[in-house]
mmCIF file of C-alpha atoms in Angstrom:
data_model
loop_
_atom_site.group_PDB
_atom_site.id
_atom_site.type_symbol
_atom_site.label_atom_id
_atom_site.label_comp_id
_atom_site.label_asym_id
_atom_site.label_seq_id
_atom_site.Cartn_x
_atom_site.Cartn_y
_atom_site.Cartn_z
ATOM 1 C CA VAL A 10 4.661 13.217 4.861
ATOM 2 C CA ASN A 11 5.022 16.557 3.164
ATOM 3 C CA GLU A 12 2.837 17.885 0.322
ATOM 4 C CA LYS A 13 5.296 16.839 -2.401
ATOM 5 C CA GLN A 14 5.501 13.278 -1.041
ATOM 6 C CA ALA A 15 1.725 13.004 -0.663
ATOM 7 C CA GLY A 16 1.198 14.218 -4.233
ATOM 8 C CA TYR A 17 3.732 11.747 -5.562
ATOM 9 C CA MET A 18 2.148 8.833 -3.680
ATOM 10 C CA LEU A 19 -1.353 9.744 -4.872
ATOM 11 C CA GLU A 20 -0.161 10.138 -8.453
ATOM 12 C CA HIS A 21 1.710 6.807 -8.397
ATOM 13 C CA ALA A 22 -0.655 4.864 -6.121
ATOM 14 C CA GLU A 23 -1.189 1.811 -8.319
ATOM 15 C CA GLU A 24 2.526 1.534 -9.126
ATOM 16 C CA LEU A 25 3.489 1.723 -5.441
ATOM 17 C CA ILE A 26 0.786 -0.742 -4.422
ATOM 18 C CA GLU A 27 1.694 -3.187 -7.160
ATOM 19 C CA GLY A 28 5.368 -2.975 -6.219
ATOM 20 C CA LEU A 29 4.583 -3.895 -2.644
ATOM 21 C CA TRP A 30 1.768 -6.426 -3.034
ATOM 22 C CA SER A 31 2.971 -8.176 -6.203
ATOM 23 C CA LYS A 32 5.442 -10.188 -4.139
ATOM 24 C CA GLY A 33 2.594 -11.794 -2.204
ATOM 25 C CA ASP A 34 2.412 -12.457 1.500
ATOM 26 C CA LEU A 35 6.139 -12.370 2.276
ATOM 27 C CA PRO A 36 7.436 -12.347 5.817
ATOM 28 C CA LEU A 37 8.472 -8.851 6.778
ATOM 29 C CA ASP A 38 12.266 -8.831 6.973
ATOM 30 C CA GLN A 39 14.773 -5.995 7.308
ATOM 31 C CA SER A 40 15.116 -5.597 3.537
ATOM 32 C CA LEU A 41 11.367 -5.133 3.033
ATOM 33 C CA MET A 42 11.174 -2.855 6.079
ATOM 34 C CA ASN A 43 13.929 -0.641 4.675
ATOM 35 C CA LYS A 44 12.393 -0.524 1.195
ATOM 36 C CA TYR A 45 8.738 0.027 2.068
ATOM 37 C CA PHE A 46 8.339 1.130 5.683
ATOM 38 C CA ALA A 47 11.429 3.036 6.826
ATOM 39 C CA SER A 48 11.384 6.800 6.493
ATOM 40 C CA GLN A 49 13.501 8.009 3.653
ATOM 41 C CA ASP A 50 15.208 11.324 3.103
ATOM 42 C CA GLU A 51 12.777 14.173 3.739
ATOM 43 C CA ASN A 52 13.406 15.492 0.209
ATOM 44 C CA SER A 53 12.626 12.212 -1.563
ATOM 45 C CA ASP A 54 9.353 11.680 -3.416
ATOM 46 C CA VAL A 55 8.233 8.730 -1.298
ATOM 47 C CA ARG A 56 8.614 8.523 2.424
ATOM 48 C CA VAL A 57 6.577 5.569 3.719
ATOM 49 C CA PRO A 58 5.002 3.833 0.702
ATOM 50 C CA GLY A 59 4.137 0.672 2.652
ATOM 51 C CA TYR A 60 1.776 2.458 4.982
ATOM 52 C CA PHE A 61 0.367 4.446 2.091
ATOM 53 C CA ALA A 62 -0.167 1.272 0.032
ATOM 54 C CA GLY A 63 -2.027 -0.369 2.898
ATOM 55 C CA MET A 64 -4.226 2.650 3.524
ATOM 56 C CA TRP A 65 -4.947 3.177 -0.165
ATOM 57 C CA SER A 66 -5.722 -0.510 -0.714
ATOM 58 C CA VAL A 67 -8.197 -0.618 2.171
ATOM 59 C CA HIS A 68 -9.766 2.621 0.925
ATOM 60 C CA GLU A 69 -10.203 1.130 -2.551
ATOM 61 C CA LEU A 70 -11.625 -2.118 -1.137
ATOM 62 C CA VAL A 71 -14.188 -0.184 0.902
ATOM 63 C CA LEU A 72 -15.122 1.872 -2.173
ATOM 64 C CA SER A 73 -15.649 -1.385 -4.087
ATOM 65 C CA GLY A 74 -18.070 -2.687 -1.475
ATOM 66 C CA SER A 75 -16.005 -4.358 1.239
ATOM 67 C CA ASP A 76 -17.019 -3.768 4.833
ATOM 68 C CA PHE A 77 -14.229 -2.060 6.768
ATOM 69 C CA LEU A 78 -14.935 -3.941 10.002
ATOM 70 C CA GLU A 79 -14.876 -7.262 8.167
ATOM 71 C CA LEU A 80 -11.559 -6.366 6.550
ATOM 72 C CA THR A 81 -9.968 -5.831 9.969
ATOM 73 C CA GLY A 82 -10.515 -9.523 10.769
ATOM 74 C CA THR A 83 -9.639 -10.902 7.340
ATOM 75 C CA ASP A 84 -6.478 -12.977 6.788
ATOM 76 C CA THR A 85 -3.698 -11.241 4.891
ATOM 77 C CA SER A 86 -3.809 -13.756 2.050
ATOM 78 C CA GLU A 87 -7.516 -13.017 1.518
ATOM 79 C CA ILE A 88 -6.854 -9.277 1.584
ATOM 80 C CA LEU A 89 -4.129 -9.725 -1.039
ATOM 81 C CA ASP A 90 -6.539 -11.700 -3.237
ATOM 82 C CA LEU A 91 -9.121 -8.922 -2.924
ATOM 83 C CA ILE A 92 -6.495 -6.277 -3.752
ATOM 84 C CA ARG A 93 -5.402 -8.196 -6.848
ATOM 85 C CA GLU A 94 -9.008 -8.695 -7.905
ATOM 86 C CA ARG A 95 -10.414 -5.224 -7.203
ATOM 87 C CA VAL A 96 -7.570 -2.718 -6.902
ATOM 88 C CA LEU A 97 -4.762 -3.819 -9.242
ATOM 89 C CA ARG A 98 -6.326 -3.939 -12.665
#
């Protein structure tokens, strides 16, 4: 991730996170992989928003009081509920 991409992702964090998590706990298929996890053109604003959204969401959950080690063993559906409750306002 270059500086421009990182800046864009930080500036648009909630929008990127909402775009990914608003669909719920969908099975990861090729379409979702291509949209959120496949590297895009090096000159684009966003390169791997799925990984960024996951990292940012966990960061925000920890800042709001969640225990990181507990989060690692939490079901995805519970994580999504926490993200909707604490991160996406």
